[in-house]
Short mmCIF file of C-alpha atoms in Angstrom, two decimals:
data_model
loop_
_atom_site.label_atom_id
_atom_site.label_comp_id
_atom_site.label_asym_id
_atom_site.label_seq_id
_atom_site.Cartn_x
_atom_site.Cartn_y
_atom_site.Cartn_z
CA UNK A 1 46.57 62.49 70.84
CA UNK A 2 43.81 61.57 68.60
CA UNK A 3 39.78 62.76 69.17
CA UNK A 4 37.26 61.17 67.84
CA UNK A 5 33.68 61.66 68.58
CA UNK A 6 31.07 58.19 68.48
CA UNK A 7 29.67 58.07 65.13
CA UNK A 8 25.82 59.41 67.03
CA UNK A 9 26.97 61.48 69.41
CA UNK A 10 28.06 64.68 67.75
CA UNK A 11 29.59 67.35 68.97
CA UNK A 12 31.29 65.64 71.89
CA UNK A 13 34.96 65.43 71.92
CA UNK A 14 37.69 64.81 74.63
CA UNK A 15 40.05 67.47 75.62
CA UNK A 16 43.07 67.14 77.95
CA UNK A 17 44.19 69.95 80.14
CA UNK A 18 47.92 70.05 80.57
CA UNK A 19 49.52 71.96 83.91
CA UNK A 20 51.10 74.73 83.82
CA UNK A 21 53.64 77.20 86.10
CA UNK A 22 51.89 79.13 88.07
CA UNK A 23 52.79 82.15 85.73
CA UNK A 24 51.03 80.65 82.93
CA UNK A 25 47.66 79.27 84.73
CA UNK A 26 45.30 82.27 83.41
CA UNK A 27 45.85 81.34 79.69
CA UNK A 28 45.02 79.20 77.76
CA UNK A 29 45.84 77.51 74.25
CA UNK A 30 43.03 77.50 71.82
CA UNK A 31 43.60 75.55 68.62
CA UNK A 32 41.25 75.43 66.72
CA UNK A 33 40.24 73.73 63.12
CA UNK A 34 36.48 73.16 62.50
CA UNK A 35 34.88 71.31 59.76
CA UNK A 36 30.74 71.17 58.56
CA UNK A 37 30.36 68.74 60.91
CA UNK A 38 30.97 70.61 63.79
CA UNK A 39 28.80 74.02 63.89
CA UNK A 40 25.53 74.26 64.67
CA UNK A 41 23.05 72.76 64.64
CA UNK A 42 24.46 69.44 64.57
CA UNK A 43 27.08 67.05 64.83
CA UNK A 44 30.28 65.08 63.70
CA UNK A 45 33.44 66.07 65.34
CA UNK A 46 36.82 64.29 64.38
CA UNK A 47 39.88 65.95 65.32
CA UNK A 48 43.68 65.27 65.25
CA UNK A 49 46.21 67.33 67.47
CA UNK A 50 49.36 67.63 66.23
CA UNK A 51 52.29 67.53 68.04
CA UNK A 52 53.03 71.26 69.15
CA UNK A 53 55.69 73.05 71.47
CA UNK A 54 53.12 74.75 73.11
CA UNK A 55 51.29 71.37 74.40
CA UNK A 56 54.56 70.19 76.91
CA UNK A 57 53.64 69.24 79.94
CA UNK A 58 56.21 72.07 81.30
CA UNK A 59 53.72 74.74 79.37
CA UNK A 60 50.36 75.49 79.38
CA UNK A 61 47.73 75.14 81.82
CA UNK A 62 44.39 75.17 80.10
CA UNK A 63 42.13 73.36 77.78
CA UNK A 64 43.37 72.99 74.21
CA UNK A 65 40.20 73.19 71.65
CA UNK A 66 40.11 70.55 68.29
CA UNK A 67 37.75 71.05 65.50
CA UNK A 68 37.34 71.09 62.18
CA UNK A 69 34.94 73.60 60.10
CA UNK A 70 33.95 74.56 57.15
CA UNK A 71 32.62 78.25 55.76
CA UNK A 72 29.06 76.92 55.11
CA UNK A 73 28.42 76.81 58.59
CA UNK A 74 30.17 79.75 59.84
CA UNK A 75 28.25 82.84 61.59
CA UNK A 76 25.76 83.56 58.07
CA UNK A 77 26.88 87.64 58.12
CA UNK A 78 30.55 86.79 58.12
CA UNK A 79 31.53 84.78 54.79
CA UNK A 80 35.01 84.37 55.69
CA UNK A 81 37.01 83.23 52.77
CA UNK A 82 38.63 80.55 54.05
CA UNK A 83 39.06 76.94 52.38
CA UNK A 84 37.78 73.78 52.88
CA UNK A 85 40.57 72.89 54.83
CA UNK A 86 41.73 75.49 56.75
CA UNK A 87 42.94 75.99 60.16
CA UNK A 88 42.16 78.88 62.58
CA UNK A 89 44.04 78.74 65.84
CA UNK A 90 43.60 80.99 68.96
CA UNK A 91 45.93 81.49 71.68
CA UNK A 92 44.15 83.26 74.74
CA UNK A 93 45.91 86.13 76.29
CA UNK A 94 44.09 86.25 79.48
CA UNK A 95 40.42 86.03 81.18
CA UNK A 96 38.26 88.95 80.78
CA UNK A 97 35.28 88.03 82.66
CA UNK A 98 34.02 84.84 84.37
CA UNK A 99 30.40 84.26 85.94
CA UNK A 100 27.89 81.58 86.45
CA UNK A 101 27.55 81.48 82.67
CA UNK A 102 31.08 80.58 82.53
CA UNK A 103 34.41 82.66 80.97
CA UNK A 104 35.95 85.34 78.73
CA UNK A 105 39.13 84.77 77.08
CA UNK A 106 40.81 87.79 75.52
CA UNK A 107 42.32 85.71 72.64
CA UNK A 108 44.58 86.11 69.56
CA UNK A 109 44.11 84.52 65.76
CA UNK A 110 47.54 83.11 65.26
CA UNK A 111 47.03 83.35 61.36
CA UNK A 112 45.93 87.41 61.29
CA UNK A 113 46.71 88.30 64.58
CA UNK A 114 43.78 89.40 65.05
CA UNK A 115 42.35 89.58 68.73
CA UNK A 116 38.93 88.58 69.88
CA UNK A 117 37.24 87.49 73.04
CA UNK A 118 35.93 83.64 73.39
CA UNK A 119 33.32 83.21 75.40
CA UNK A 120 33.09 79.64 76.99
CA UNK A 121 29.90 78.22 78.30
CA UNK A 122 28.57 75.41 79.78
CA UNK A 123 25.71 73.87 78.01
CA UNK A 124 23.82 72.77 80.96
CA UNK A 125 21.03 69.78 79.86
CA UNK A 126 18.35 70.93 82.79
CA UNK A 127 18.07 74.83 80.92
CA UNK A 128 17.87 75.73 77.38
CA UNK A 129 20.14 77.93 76.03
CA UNK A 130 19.53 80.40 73.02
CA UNK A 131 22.57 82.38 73.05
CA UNK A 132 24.14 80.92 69.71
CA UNK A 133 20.64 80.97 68.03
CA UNK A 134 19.65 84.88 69.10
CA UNK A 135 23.28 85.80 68.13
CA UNK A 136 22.87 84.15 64.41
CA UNK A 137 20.53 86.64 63.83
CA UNK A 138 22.31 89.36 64.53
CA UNK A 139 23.93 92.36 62.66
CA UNK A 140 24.51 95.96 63.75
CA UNK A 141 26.75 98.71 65.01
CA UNK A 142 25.87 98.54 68.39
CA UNK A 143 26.00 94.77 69.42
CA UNK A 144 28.93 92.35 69.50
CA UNK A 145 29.62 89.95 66.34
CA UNK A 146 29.68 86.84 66.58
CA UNK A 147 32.79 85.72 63.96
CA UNK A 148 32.23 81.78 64.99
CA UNK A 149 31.87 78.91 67.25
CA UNK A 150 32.48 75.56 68.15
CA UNK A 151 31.96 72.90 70.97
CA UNK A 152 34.44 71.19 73.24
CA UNK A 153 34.18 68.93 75.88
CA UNK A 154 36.31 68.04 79.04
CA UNK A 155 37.47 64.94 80.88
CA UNK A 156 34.18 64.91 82.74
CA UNK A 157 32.05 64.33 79.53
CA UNK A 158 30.84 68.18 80.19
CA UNK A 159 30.28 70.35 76.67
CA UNK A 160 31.07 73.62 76.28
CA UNK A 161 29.50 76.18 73.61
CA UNK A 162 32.80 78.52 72.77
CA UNK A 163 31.40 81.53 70.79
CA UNK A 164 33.97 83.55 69.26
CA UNK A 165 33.58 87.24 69.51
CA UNK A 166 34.69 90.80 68.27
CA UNK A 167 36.93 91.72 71.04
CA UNK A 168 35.95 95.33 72.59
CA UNK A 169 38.84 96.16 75.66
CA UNK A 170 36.08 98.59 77.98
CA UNK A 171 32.78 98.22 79.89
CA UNK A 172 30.60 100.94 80.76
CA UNK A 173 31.11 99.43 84.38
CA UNK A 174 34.55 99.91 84.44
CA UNK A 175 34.57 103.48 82.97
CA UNK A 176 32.15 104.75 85.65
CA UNK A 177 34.02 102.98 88.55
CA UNK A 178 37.01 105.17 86.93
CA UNK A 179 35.10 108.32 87.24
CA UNK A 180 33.64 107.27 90.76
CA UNK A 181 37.15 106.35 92.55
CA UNK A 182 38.28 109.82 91.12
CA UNK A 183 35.39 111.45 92.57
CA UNK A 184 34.34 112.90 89.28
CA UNK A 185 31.36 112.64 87.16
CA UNK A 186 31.71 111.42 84.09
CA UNK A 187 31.38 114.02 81.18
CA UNK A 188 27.89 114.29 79.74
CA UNK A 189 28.45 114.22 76.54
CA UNK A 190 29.60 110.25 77.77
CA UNK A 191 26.55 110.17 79.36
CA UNK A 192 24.73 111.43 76.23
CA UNK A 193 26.88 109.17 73.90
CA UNK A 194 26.49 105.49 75.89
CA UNK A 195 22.99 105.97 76.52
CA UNK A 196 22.13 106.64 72.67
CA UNK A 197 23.50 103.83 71.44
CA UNK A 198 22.05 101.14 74.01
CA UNK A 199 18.86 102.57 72.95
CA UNK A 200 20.06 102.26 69.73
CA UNK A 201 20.88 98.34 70.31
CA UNK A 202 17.83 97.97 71.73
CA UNK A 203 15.21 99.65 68.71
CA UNK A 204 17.15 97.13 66.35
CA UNK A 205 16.79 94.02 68.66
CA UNK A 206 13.38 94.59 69.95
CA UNK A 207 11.78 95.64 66.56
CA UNK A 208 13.81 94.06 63.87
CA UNK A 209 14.49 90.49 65.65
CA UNK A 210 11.81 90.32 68.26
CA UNK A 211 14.57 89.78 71.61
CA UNK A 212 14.57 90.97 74.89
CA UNK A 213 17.58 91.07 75.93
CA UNK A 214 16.88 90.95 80.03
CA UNK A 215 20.17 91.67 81.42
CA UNK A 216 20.91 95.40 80.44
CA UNK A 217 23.49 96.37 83.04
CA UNK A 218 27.05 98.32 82.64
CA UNK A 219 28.73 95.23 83.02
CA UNK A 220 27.23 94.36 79.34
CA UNK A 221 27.69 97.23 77.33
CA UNK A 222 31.20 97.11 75.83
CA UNK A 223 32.57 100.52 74.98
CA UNK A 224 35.72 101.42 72.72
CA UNK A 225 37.68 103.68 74.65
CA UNK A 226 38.65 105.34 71.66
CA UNK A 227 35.93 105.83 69.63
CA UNK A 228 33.60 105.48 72.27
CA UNK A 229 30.97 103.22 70.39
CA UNK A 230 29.15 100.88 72.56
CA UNK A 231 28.03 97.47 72.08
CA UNK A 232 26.05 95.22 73.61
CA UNK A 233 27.00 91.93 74.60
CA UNK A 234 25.89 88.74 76.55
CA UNK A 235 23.02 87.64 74.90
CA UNK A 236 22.58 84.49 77.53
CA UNK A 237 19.36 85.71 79.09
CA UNK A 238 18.23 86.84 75.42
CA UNK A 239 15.02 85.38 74.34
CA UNK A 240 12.08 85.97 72.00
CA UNK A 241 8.73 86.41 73.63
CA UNK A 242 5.82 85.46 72.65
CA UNK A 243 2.22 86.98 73.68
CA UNK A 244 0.73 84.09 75.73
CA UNK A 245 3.90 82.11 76.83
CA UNK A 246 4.98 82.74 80.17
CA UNK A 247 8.47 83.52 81.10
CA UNK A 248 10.98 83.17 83.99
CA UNK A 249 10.16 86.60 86.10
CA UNK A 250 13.63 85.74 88.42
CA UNK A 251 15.47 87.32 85.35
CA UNK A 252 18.25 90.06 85.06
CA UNK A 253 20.52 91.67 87.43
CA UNK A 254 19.02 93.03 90.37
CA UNK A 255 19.79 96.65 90.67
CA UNK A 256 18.28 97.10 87.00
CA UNK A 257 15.18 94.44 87.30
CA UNK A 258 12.09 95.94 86.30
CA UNK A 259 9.07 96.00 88.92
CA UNK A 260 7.33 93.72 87.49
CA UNK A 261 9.50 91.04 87.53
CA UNK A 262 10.09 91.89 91.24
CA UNK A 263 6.02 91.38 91.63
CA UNK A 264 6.28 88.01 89.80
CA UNK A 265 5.06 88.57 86.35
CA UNK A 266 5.54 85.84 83.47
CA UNK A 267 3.92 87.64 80.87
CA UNK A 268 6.13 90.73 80.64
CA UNK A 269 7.58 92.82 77.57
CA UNK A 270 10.78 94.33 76.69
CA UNK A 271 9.41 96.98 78.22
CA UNK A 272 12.03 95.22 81.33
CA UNK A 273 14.78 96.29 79.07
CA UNK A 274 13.96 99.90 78.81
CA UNK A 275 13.32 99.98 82.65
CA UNK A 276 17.28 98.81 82.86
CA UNK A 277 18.36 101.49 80.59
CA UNK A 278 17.25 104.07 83.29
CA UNK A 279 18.66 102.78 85.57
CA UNK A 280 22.03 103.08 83.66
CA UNK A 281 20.81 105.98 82.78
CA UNK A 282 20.57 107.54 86.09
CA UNK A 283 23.92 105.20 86.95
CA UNK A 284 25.61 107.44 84.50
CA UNK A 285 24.41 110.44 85.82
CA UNK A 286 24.76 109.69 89.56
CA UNK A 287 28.24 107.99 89.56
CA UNK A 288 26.53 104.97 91.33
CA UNK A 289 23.36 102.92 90.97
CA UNK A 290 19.83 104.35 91.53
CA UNK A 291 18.07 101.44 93.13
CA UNK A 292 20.97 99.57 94.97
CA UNK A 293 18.71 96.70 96.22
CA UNK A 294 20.61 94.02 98.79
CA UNK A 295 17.82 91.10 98.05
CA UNK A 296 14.71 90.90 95.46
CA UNK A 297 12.32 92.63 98.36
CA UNK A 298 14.86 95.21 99.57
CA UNK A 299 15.25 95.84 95.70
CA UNK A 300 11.44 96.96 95.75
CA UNK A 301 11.79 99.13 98.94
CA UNK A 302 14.67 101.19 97.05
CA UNK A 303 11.77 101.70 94.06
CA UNK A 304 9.12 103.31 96.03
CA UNK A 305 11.71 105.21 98.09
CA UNK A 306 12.27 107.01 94.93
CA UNK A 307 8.94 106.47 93.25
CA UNK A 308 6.24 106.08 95.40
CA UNK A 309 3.79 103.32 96.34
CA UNK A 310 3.00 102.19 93.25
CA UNK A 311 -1.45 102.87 92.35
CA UNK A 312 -3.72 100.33 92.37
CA UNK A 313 -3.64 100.69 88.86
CA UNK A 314 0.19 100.54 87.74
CA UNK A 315 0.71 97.57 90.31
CA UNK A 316 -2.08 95.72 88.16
CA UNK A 317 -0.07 96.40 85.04
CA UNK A 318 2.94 94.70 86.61
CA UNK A 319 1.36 92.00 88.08
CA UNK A 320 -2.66 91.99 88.58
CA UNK A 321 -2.54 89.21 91.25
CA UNK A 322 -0.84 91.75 93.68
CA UNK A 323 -3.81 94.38 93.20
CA UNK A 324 -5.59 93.57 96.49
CA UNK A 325 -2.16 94.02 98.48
CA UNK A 326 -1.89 96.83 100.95
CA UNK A 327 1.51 98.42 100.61
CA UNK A 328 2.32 101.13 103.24
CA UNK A 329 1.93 104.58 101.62
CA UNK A 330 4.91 106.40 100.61
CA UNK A 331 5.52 109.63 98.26
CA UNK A 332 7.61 109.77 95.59
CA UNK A 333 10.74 111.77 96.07
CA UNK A 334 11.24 114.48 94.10
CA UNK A 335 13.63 113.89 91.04
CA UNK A 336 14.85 117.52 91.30
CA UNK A 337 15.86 116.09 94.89
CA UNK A 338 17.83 112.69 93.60
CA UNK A 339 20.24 114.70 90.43
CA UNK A 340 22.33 117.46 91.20
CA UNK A 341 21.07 121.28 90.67
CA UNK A 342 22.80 121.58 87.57
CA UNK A 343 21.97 118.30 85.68
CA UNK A 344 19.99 119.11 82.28
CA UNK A 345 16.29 118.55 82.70
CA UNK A 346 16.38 116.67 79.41
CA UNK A 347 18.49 114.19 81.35
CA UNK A 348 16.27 114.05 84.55
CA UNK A 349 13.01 114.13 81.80
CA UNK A 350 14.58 110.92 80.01
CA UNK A 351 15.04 109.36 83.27
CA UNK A 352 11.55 109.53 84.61
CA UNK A 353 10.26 108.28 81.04
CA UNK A 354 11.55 105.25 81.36
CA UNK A 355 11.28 104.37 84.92
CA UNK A 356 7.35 104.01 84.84
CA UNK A 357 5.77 101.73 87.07
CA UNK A 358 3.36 100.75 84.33
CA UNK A 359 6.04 98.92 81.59
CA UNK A 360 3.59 100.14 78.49
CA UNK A 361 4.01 104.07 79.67
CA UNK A 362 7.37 103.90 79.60
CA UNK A 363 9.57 105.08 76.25
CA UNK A 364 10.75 102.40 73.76
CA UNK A 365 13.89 102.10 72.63
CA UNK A 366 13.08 104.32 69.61
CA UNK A 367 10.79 106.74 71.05
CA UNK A 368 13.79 107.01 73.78
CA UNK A 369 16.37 107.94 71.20
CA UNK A 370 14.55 110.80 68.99
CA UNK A 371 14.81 112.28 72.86
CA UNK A 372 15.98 115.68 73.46
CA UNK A 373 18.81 114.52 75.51
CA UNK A 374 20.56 113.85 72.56
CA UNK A 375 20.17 116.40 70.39
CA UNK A 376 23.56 117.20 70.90
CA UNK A 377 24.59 114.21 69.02
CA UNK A 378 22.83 115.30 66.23
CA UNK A 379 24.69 118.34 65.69
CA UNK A 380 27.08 118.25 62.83
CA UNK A 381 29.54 120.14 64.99
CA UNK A 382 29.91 117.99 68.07
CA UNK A 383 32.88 116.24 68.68
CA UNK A 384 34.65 114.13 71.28
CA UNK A 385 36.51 115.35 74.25
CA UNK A 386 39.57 114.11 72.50
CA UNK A 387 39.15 115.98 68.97
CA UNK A 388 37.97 112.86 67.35
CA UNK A 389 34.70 112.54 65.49
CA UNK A 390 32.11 110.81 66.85
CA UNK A 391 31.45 107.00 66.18
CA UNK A 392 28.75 106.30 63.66
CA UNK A 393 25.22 106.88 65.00
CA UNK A 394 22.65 107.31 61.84
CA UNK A 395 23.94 104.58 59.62
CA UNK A 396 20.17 102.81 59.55
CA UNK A 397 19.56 100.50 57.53
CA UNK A 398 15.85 99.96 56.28
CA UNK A 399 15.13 97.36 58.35
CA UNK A 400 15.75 99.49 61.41
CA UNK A 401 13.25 101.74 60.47
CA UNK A 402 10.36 99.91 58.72
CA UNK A 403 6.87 101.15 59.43
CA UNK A 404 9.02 104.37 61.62
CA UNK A 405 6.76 107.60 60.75
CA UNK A 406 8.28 110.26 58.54
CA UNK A 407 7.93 112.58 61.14
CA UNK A 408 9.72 110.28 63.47
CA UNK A 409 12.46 109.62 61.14
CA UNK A 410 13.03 113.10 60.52
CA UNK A 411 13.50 113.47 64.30
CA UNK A 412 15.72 110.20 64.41
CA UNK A 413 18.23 110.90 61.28
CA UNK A 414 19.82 114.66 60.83
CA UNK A 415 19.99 116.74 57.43
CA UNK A 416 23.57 116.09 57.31
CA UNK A 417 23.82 112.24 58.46
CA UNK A 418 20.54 111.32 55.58
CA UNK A 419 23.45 110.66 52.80
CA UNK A 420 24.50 107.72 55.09
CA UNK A 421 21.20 106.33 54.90
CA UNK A 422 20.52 106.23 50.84
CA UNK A 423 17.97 103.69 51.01
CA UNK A 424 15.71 105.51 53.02
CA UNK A 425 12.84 108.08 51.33
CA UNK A 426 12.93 111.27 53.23
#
């Protein structure tokens, strides 16, 4: 079967989906060769497919990927040493996750062996999607890699965006279900560890590259469930904004979405994003969600049952068109009331910091992680539950911490970690 794509139209190319036994119908075959023409930005996709054992009609039920590549145009950070003519295939293992956006693919690199997750999307011509542009210009600890990508089409002239990812096997959302159906709370120093390094995620992509990321949620934050370091993922809803430009306020999931974008706004900050991290936060903490909304009003009703009727003044931070409103008057309960007796204040303290009505009183991403909550994780000493050090949490680099106080970065990077960070002046 040969593909070829028209000489103007690009990236399009045809696919063919062969059926499978039923045994075999949640896999699926990636093969995979891409050449200059192919990657992003733009265009030119020709493709061969061999003949192959694994493409009987008796075999596999799923969509078999063509195209060539070559290093110039893979993911900037990665330089893979590969040459001009080289072949990657993937075989996909099973689906990880599916949604609106599309589907996971736990996947294997049939030349290393090495496993990663593919992410397939549909590029859908009515909405614009950054996902492969925001993730170009990323590089940390704390939030998925992007290795490479290509496009694909089907039978029904649809194109996909396939982004091939560092595979991570845990959510957050799945270890706290774990801890819930046992009836147990999960261990603080958990609690302590997840919540640091979103924060973490979130200082680097807020002040280094300028995103929101507007869909913080459990389900997102990947967690090895050995070394227990986190990373952020699903960079769909991800965009850069820009003082003056409206934006979309029916964003992010809704047990997380920030008041504001309940109220309406357009011109809102990643201040959102910091509103989601309490309410993983106090997920974490609570075993469940804080604010478990069942519709966009409902989800406000669940806000002022724990905070209050918002002021005059905080609801015309969130949305100044709702000022004149008259919202029936209810106190805030208690946060002593909502967390167990025995929970840390630090823990309740963090909590309340960043579930502010008002988005520019609440703590940044930064601020939130020189917090006393974690001091724990500063200490030399501390360890995890199973012996094992704990993953890397003060290798900065200098872009992390440009124009960060000295006082601030004292705070933020311990005596003992400051040889990881050579670059910096202390």
């Amino acid at each position: 079967m040969r593909c070829h794509a028209p000489p103007l139209s690009g990236y399009r190319s045809r696919m063919r989906v062969h059926h499978a036994p039923p045994s075999q119908r949640r896999s699926a075959a990636f093969i995979a060769s891409f050449s200059a023409a192919l990657l992003h930005p733009l265009l030119k996709l020709k493709c061969l497919l061999p003949p192959s054992p694994l493409l009987s009609s008796s075999t596999s039920e799923v969509e078999v990927f063509i195209a060539s590549f070559s290093t110039a145009l893979l993911h900037p950070l990665l330089k893979l040493k590969v040459s001009q003519a080289a072949t990657i295939s993937y075989m996909a293992e099973r689906i990880v996750g599916q949604g609106s956006f599309g589907i996971v693919f736990q996947a294997k690199c049939l030349e290393t062996g090495e496993t990663v997750a593919i992410k397939k999307v549909l590029q859908d011509k009515r909405y614009k999607n950054r996902e492969l542009q925001t993730m170009r210009l990323l590089d940390h600890p704390n939030v998925v890699s992007l290795k490479h990508c290509f496009f694909s089409t089907t039978d029904k002239d649809e194109l996909y965006l396939n982004l091939v990812l560092e595979y991570v096997p845990e959510t957050v959302y799945r270890v706290v279900k774990h801890y819930s159906k046992a009836n147990q709370r999960m261990p603080l120093i958990y609690v302590k560890l997840y919540t640091y390094q979103i924060c973490r995620a979130l200082a680097y992509i807020h002040g280094c590259v300028g995103v929101c990321h507007r869909d913080i949620k459990p389900q997102n934050l990947l967690v090895n469930p050995h070394t227990h370091q986190v990373k952020l993922c699903d960079f769909g809803s991800a965009k850069v904004l820009v003082k003056g430009e409206p934006n979309i306020s029916y964003i992010c999931s809704r047990y997380y979405r920030a008041p504001e974008l309940i109220f309406g706004a357009t011109e809102y900050t990643t201040a959102i994003d910091m509103w989601s991290v309490g309410c993983v936060l106090a997920e974490l903490l609570l075993g469940q969600p804080l604010f478990p909304g069942d519709s966009g009003v409902d989800q406000l009703v669940e806000i002022i049952k724990v905070l209050g009727t918002p002021t005059r003044e905080e609801i015309k931070c969130m949305n100044p068109n709702y000022t004149e409103f008259k919202f029936p008057q209810i106190k805030a309960h208690p946060w002593h009331k909502i967390f167990h007796k025995r929970m840390p204040p630090e823990a309740v303290d963090l909590v309340s910091r960043l579930l502010q009505y008002s988005p520019n009183l609440r703590s940044t991403a930064l601020d939130a992680c020189v917090h006393p909550f974690f001091d724990e994780l500063r200490d030399h000493n501390t360890r995890l539950p199973n012996g094992r050090p704990m993953p890397p949490l003060f290798n900065f680099k200098p872009q992390e911490l440009k124009g960060v106080t000295l006082e601030l970065l004292c705070k933020l990077v311990p005596e003992h970690a400051r040889k990881q960070c050579p670059s910096l002046n202390f």
